[in-house]
């Protein structure tokens, strides 16, 4: 059973790192236009979505309640977001030990967003309202 779970996780990792030929890497203006006042839903590795609400005032609220995040750390938290160069950056009081984390964003042809953190972590998301 553990081998089967490991195989599924490995397959999901391969899917999440696939880069379509028609991805548009967003610059600072594109990032601001994409996220300001919107909710981005990050795909959770084992199912579900993790919403991040990027308010125009520079605050970002994340809610991991639906993906069971509350078992490990604060389920909901509000931090700050900004654009630095062509990177979307965010910092929460306790998540990521309070460290500032930055990402590049790519708009994919299927309406999804691919994010790549400066440490190499990456994943997919979808744009909400």
mmCIF file with all atom_site columns, C-alpha atoms in Angstrom:
data_model
loop_
_atom_site.group_PDB
_atom_site.id
_atom_site.type_symbol
_atom_site.label_atom_id
_atom_site.label_alt_id
_atom_site.label_comp_id
_atom_site.label_asym_id
_atom_site.label_entity_id
_atom_site.label_seq_id
_atom_site.pdbx_PDB_ins_code
_atom_site.Cartn_x
_atom_site.Cartn_y
_atom_site.Cartn_z
_atom_site.occupancy
_atom_site.B_iso_or_equiv
_atom_site.pdbx_formal_charge
_atom_site.auth_seq_id
_atom_site.auth_comp_id
_atom_site.auth_asym_id
_atom_site.auth_atom_id
_atom_site.pdbx_PDB_model_num
ATOM 1   C CA . UNK A 1 1   ? 0.000   0.000  0.000   1.00 0.00 ? 1   UNK A CA 1
ATOM 2   C CA . UNK A 1 2   ? 2.819   2.423  0.844   1.00 0.00 ? 2   UNK A CA 1
ATOM 3   C CA . UNK A 1 3   ? 4.437   1.748  -2.553  1.00 0.00 ? 3   UNK A CA 1
ATOM 4   C CA . UNK A 1 4   ? 1.155   2.619  -4.254  1.00 0.00 ? 4   UNK A CA 1
ATOM 5   C CA . UNK A 1 5   ? 0.842   5.883  -2.323  1.00 0.00 ? 5   UNK A CA 1
ATOM 6   C CA . UNK A 1 6   ? 4.467   6.774  -3.116  1.00 0.00 ? 6   UNK A CA 1
ATOM 7   C CA . UNK A 1 7   ? 3.817   6.085  -6.817  1.00 0.00 ? 7   UNK A CA 1
ATOM 8   C CA . UNK A 1 8   ? 0.766   8.365  -6.786  1.00 0.00 ? 8   UNK A CA 1
ATOM 9   C CA . UNK A 1 9   ? 2.695   11.149 -5.065  1.00 0.00 ? 9   UNK A CA 1
ATOM 10  C CA . UNK A 1 10  ? 5.545   10.801 -7.583  1.00 0.00 ? 10  UNK A CA 1
ATOM 11  C CA . UNK A 1 11  ? 3.076   10.946 -10.470 1.00 0.00 ? 11  UNK A CA 1
ATOM 12  C CA . UNK A 1 12  ? 1.461   14.077 -9.034  1.00 0.00 ? 12  UNK A CA 1
ATOM 13  C CA . UNK A 1 13  ? 4.885   15.695 -8.683  1.00 0.00 ? 13  UNK A CA 1
ATOM 14  C CA . UNK A 1 14  ? 5.608   15.006 -12.361 1.00 0.00 ? 14  UNK A CA 1
ATOM 15  C CA . UNK A 1 15  ? 2.291   16.490 -13.416 1.00 0.00 ? 15  UNK A CA 1
ATOM 16  C CA . UNK A 1 16  ? 2.808   19.590 -11.247 1.00 0.00 ? 16  UNK A CA 1
ATOM 17  C CA . UNK A 1 17  ? 6.244   20.285 -12.737 1.00 0.00 ? 17  UNK A CA 1
ATOM 18  C CA . UNK A 1 18  ? 5.169   19.970 -16.395 1.00 0.00 ? 18  UNK A CA 1
ATOM 19  C CA . UNK A 1 19  ? 5.568   23.258 -18.241 1.00 0.00 ? 19  UNK A CA 1
ATOM 20  C CA . UNK A 1 20  ? 3.340   23.717 -21.287 1.00 0.00 ? 20  UNK A CA 1
ATOM 21  C CA . UNK A 1 21  ? 4.922   25.255 -24.373 1.00 0.00 ? 21  UNK A CA 1
ATOM 22  C CA . UNK A 1 22  ? 2.474   28.172 -24.308 1.00 0.00 ? 22  UNK A CA 1
ATOM 23  C CA . UNK A 1 23  ? 3.041   29.569 -20.811 1.00 0.00 ? 23  UNK A CA 1
ATOM 24  C CA . UNK A 1 24  ? 3.249   33.341 -20.337 1.00 0.00 ? 24  UNK A CA 1
ATOM 25  C CA . UNK A 1 25  ? 5.693   34.390 -17.606 1.00 0.00 ? 25  UNK A CA 1
ATOM 26  C CA . UNK A 1 26  ? 4.211   37.453 -15.920 1.00 0.00 ? 26  UNK A CA 1
ATOM 27  C CA . UNK A 1 27  ? 6.149   40.654 -15.295 1.00 0.00 ? 27  UNK A CA 1
ATOM 28  C CA . UNK A 1 28  ? 5.492   42.984 -12.349 1.00 0.00 ? 28  UNK A CA 1
ATOM 29  C CA . UNK A 1 29  ? 2.551   44.745 -14.042 1.00 0.00 ? 29  UNK A CA 1
ATOM 30  C CA . UNK A 1 30  ? 1.042   41.399 -15.081 1.00 0.00 ? 30  UNK A CA 1
ATOM 31  C CA . UNK A 1 31  ? 1.372   40.023 -11.548 1.00 0.00 ? 31  UNK A CA 1
ATOM 32  C CA . UNK A 1 32  ? -0.338  43.069 -10.019 1.00 0.00 ? 32  UNK A CA 1
ATOM 33  C CA . UNK A 1 33  ? -3.153  42.895 -12.571 1.00 0.00 ? 33  UNK A CA 1
ATOM 34  C CA . UNK A 1 34  ? -3.602  39.160 -12.007 1.00 0.00 ? 34  UNK A CA 1
ATOM 35  C CA . UNK A 1 35  ? -3.731  39.036 -8.207  1.00 0.00 ? 35  UNK A CA 1
ATOM 36  C CA . UNK A 1 36  ? -4.974  42.405 -6.914  1.00 0.00 ? 36  UNK A CA 1
ATOM 37  C CA . UNK A 1 37  ? -8.416  41.953 -5.406  1.00 0.00 ? 37  UNK A CA 1
ATOM 38  C CA . UNK A 1 38  ? -8.565  38.299 -6.456  1.00 0.00 ? 38  UNK A CA 1
ATOM 39  C CA . UNK A 1 39  ? -8.425  34.889 -4.833  1.00 0.00 ? 39  UNK A CA 1
ATOM 40  C CA . UNK A 1 40  ? -5.874  32.364 -6.059  1.00 0.00 ? 40  UNK A CA 1
ATOM 41  C CA . UNK A 1 41  ? -6.642  28.704 -5.303  1.00 0.00 ? 41  UNK A CA 1
ATOM 42  C CA . UNK A 1 42  ? -3.484  26.628 -4.875  1.00 0.00 ? 42  UNK A CA 1
ATOM 43  C CA . UNK A 1 43  ? -3.840  22.954 -5.751  1.00 0.00 ? 43  UNK A CA 1
ATOM 44  C CA . UNK A 1 44  ? -3.088  20.904 -2.620  1.00 0.00 ? 44  UNK A CA 1
ATOM 45  C CA . UNK A 1 45  ? -0.836  17.858 -3.206  1.00 0.00 ? 45  UNK A CA 1
ATOM 46  C CA . UNK A 1 46  ? -3.353  15.315 -1.878  1.00 0.00 ? 46  UNK A CA 1
ATOM 47  C CA . UNK A 1 47  ? -6.497  17.003 -3.158  1.00 0.00 ? 47  UNK A CA 1
ATOM 48  C CA . UNK A 1 48  ? -8.464  20.119 -2.378  1.00 0.00 ? 48  UNK A CA 1
ATOM 49  C CA . UNK A 1 49  ? -7.528  23.746 -2.811  1.00 0.00 ? 49  UNK A CA 1
ATOM 50  C CA . UNK A 1 50  ? -5.864  26.340 -0.618  1.00 0.00 ? 50  UNK A CA 1
ATOM 51  C CA . UNK A 1 51  ? -7.315  29.851 -1.190  1.00 0.00 ? 51  UNK A CA 1
ATOM 52  C CA . UNK A 1 52  ? -5.196  32.991 -0.901  1.00 0.00 ? 52  UNK A CA 1
ATOM 53  C CA . UNK A 1 53  ? -7.093  36.302 -1.076  1.00 0.00 ? 53  UNK A CA 1
ATOM 54  C CA . UNK A 1 54  ? -4.876  39.187 -2.307  1.00 0.00 ? 54  UNK A CA 1
ATOM 55  C CA . UNK A 1 55  ? -6.499  42.452 -1.220  1.00 0.00 ? 55  UNK A CA 1
ATOM 56  C CA . UNK A 1 56  ? -5.706  45.798 -2.892  1.00 0.00 ? 56  UNK A CA 1
ATOM 57  C CA . UNK A 1 57  ? -4.402  47.159 0.451   1.00 0.00 ? 57  UNK A CA 1
ATOM 58  C CA . UNK A 1 58  ? -1.450  44.724 0.365   1.00 0.00 ? 58  UNK A CA 1
ATOM 59  C CA . UNK A 1 59  ? -2.846  42.150 2.788   1.00 0.00 ? 59  UNK A CA 1
ATOM 60  C CA . UNK A 1 60  ? -3.206  38.489 1.858   1.00 0.00 ? 60  UNK A CA 1
ATOM 61  C CA . UNK A 1 61  ? -5.331  36.007 3.772   1.00 0.00 ? 61  UNK A CA 1
ATOM 62  C CA . UNK A 1 62  ? -4.860  32.268 3.488   1.00 0.00 ? 62  UNK A CA 1
ATOM 63  C CA . UNK A 1 63  ? -7.294  29.649 4.705   1.00 0.00 ? 63  UNK A CA 1
ATOM 64  C CA . UNK A 1 64  ? -6.067  26.071 5.002   1.00 0.00 ? 64  UNK A CA 1
ATOM 65  C CA . UNK A 1 65  ? -9.127  24.825 6.874   1.00 0.00 ? 65  UNK A CA 1
ATOM 66  C CA . UNK A 1 66  ? -10.445 22.778 3.923   1.00 0.00 ? 66  UNK A CA 1
ATOM 67  C CA . UNK A 1 67  ? -7.118  20.975 3.427   1.00 0.00 ? 67  UNK A CA 1
ATOM 68  C CA . UNK A 1 68  ? -6.656  20.173 7.115   1.00 0.00 ? 68  UNK A CA 1
ATOM 69  C CA . UNK A 1 69  ? -3.837  22.651 7.719   1.00 0.00 ? 69  UNK A CA 1
ATOM 70  C CA . UNK A 1 70  ? -5.124  23.395 11.218  1.00 0.00 ? 70  UNK A CA 1
ATOM 71  C CA . UNK A 1 71  ? -3.709  20.105 12.454  1.00 0.00 ? 71  UNK A CA 1
ATOM 72  C CA . UNK A 1 72  ? -0.171  21.339 11.801  1.00 0.00 ? 72  UNK A CA 1
ATOM 73  C CA . UNK A 1 73  ? -0.240  25.134 12.227  1.00 0.00 ? 73  UNK A CA 1
ATOM 74  C CA . UNK A 1 74  ? -2.589  28.111 12.196  1.00 0.00 ? 74  UNK A CA 1
ATOM 75  C CA . UNK A 1 75  ? -5.353  27.218 9.740   1.00 0.00 ? 75  UNK A CA 1
ATOM 76  C CA . UNK A 1 76  ? -6.010  30.856 8.790   1.00 0.00 ? 76  UNK A CA 1
ATOM 77  C CA . UNK A 1 77  ? -3.563  33.724 8.711   1.00 0.00 ? 77  UNK A CA 1
ATOM 78  C CA . UNK A 1 78  ? -3.290  37.222 7.267   1.00 0.00 ? 78  UNK A CA 1
ATOM 79  C CA . UNK A 1 79  ? 0.011   38.572 6.038   1.00 0.00 ? 79  UNK A CA 1
ATOM 80  C CA . UNK A 1 80  ? 1.360   41.065 3.494   1.00 0.00 ? 80  UNK A CA 1
ATOM 81  C CA . UNK A 1 81  ? 1.927   40.738 -0.246  1.00 0.00 ? 81  UNK A CA 1
ATOM 82  C CA . UNK A 1 82  ? 4.011   42.828 -2.632  1.00 0.00 ? 82  UNK A CA 1
ATOM 83  C CA . UNK A 1 83  ? 5.647   42.679 -6.031  1.00 0.00 ? 83  UNK A CA 1
ATOM 84  C CA . UNK A 1 84  ? 9.435   42.859 -6.156  1.00 0.00 ? 84  UNK A CA 1
ATOM 85  C CA . UNK A 1 85  ? 10.843  42.949 -9.675  1.00 0.00 ? 85  UNK A CA 1
ATOM 86  C CA . UNK A 1 86  ? 8.965   40.207 -11.505 1.00 0.00 ? 86  UNK A CA 1
ATOM 87  C CA . UNK A 1 87  ? 8.221   38.238 -8.330  1.00 0.00 ? 87  UNK A CA 1
ATOM 88  C CA . UNK A 1 88  ? 5.096   37.974 -6.190  1.00 0.00 ? 88  UNK A CA 1
ATOM 89  C CA . UNK A 1 89  ? 6.214   38.032 -2.541  1.00 0.00 ? 89  UNK A CA 1
ATOM 90  C CA . UNK A 1 90  ? 4.246   37.299 0.603   1.00 0.00 ? 90  UNK A CA 1
ATOM 91  C CA . UNK A 1 91  ? 5.000   37.139 4.297   1.00 0.00 ? 91  UNK A CA 1
ATOM 92  C CA . UNK A 1 92  ? 2.813   35.744 7.073   1.00 0.00 ? 92  UNK A CA 1
ATOM 93  C CA . UNK A 1 93  ? 3.356   36.112 10.824  1.00 0.00 ? 93  UNK A CA 1
ATOM 94  C CA . UNK A 1 94  ? 3.919   32.383 11.498  1.00 0.00 ? 94  UNK A CA 1
ATOM 95  C CA . UNK A 1 95  ? 3.652   30.480 8.200   1.00 0.00 ? 95  UNK A CA 1
ATOM 96  C CA . UNK A 1 96  ? 7.089   29.701 6.746   1.00 0.00 ? 96  UNK A CA 1
ATOM 97  C CA . UNK A 1 97  ? 8.473   30.783 10.140  1.00 0.00 ? 97  UNK A CA 1
ATOM 98  C CA . UNK A 1 98  ? 7.578   34.365 9.254   1.00 0.00 ? 98  UNK A CA 1
ATOM 99  C CA . UNK A 1 99  ? 9.977   34.405 6.299   1.00 0.00 ? 99  UNK A CA 1
ATOM 100 C CA . UNK A 1 100 ? 9.251   36.371 3.133   1.00 0.00 ? 100 UNK A CA 1
ATOM 101 C CA . UNK A 1 101 ? 8.620   33.977 0.235   1.00 0.00 ? 101 UNK A CA 1
ATOM 102 C CA . UNK A 1 102 ? 8.695   35.010 -3.452  1.00 0.00 ? 102 UNK A CA 1
ATOM 103 C CA . UNK A 1 103 ? 7.465   33.357 -6.660  1.00 0.00 ? 103 UNK A CA 1
ATOM 104 C CA . UNK A 1 104 ? 7.421   33.757 -10.392 1.00 0.00 ? 104 UNK A CA 1
ATOM 105 C CA . UNK A 1 105 ? 3.988   33.299 -11.949 1.00 0.00 ? 105 UNK A CA 1
ATOM 106 C CA . UNK A 1 106 ? 3.144   31.847 -15.355 1.00 0.00 ? 106 UNK A CA 1
ATOM 107 C CA . UNK A 1 107 ? -0.283  32.046 -16.941 1.00 0.00 ? 107 UNK A CA 1
ATOM 108 C CA . UNK A 1 108 ? -0.979  28.727 -18.680 1.00 0.00 ? 108 UNK A CA 1
ATOM 109 C CA . UNK A 1 109 ? -3.138  28.240 -21.758 1.00 0.00 ? 109 UNK A CA 1
ATOM 110 C CA . UNK A 1 110 ? -5.783  26.314 -19.814 1.00 0.00 ? 110 UNK A CA 1
ATOM 111 C CA . UNK A 1 111 ? -6.466  29.245 -17.464 1.00 0.00 ? 111 UNK A CA 1
ATOM 112 C CA . UNK A 1 112 ? -4.335  27.850 -14.682 1.00 0.00 ? 112 UNK A CA 1
ATOM 113 C CA . UNK A 1 113 ? -1.346  29.500 -13.053 1.00 0.00 ? 113 UNK A CA 1
ATOM 114 C CA . UNK A 1 114 ? 2.021   27.869 -12.451 1.00 0.00 ? 114 UNK A CA 1
ATOM 115 C CA . UNK A 1 115 ? 4.020   29.278 -9.533  1.00 0.00 ? 115 UNK A CA 1
ATOM 116 C CA . UNK A 1 116 ? 7.705   28.668 -8.919  1.00 0.00 ? 116 UNK A CA 1
ATOM 117 C CA . UNK A 1 117 ? 9.183   29.710 -5.590  1.00 0.00 ? 117 UNK A CA 1
ATOM 118 C CA . UNK A 1 118 ? 12.739  31.069 -5.577  1.00 0.00 ? 118 UNK A CA 1
ATOM 119 C CA . UNK A 1 119 ? 13.844  27.879 -3.749  1.00 0.00 ? 119 UNK A CA 1
ATOM 120 C CA . UNK A 1 120 ? 12.569  25.738 -6.660  1.00 0.00 ? 120 UNK A CA 1
ATOM 121 C CA . UNK A 1 121 ? 9.283   24.550 -5.113  1.00 0.00 ? 121 UNK A CA 1
ATOM 122 C CA . UNK A 1 122 ? 6.455   24.798 -7.616  1.00 0.00 ? 122 UNK A CA 1
ATOM 123 C CA . UNK A 1 123 ? 2.834   23.995 -8.189  1.00 0.00 ? 123 UNK A CA 1
ATOM 124 C CA . UNK A 1 124 ? -0.405  24.866 -9.954  1.00 0.00 ? 124 UNK A CA 1
ATOM 125 C CA . UNK A 1 125 ? -3.257  27.174 -9.049  1.00 0.00 ? 125 UNK A CA 1
ATOM 126 C CA . UNK A 1 126 ? -6.435  28.563 -10.521 1.00 0.00 ? 126 UNK A CA 1
ATOM 127 C CA . UNK A 1 127 ? -7.727  32.102 -10.509 1.00 0.00 ? 127 UNK A CA 1
ATOM 128 C CA . UNK A 1 128 ? -10.940 32.845 -8.628  1.00 0.00 ? 128 UNK A CA 1
ATOM 129 C CA . UNK A 1 129 ? -12.985 36.024 -8.568  1.00 0.00 ? 129 UNK A CA 1
#
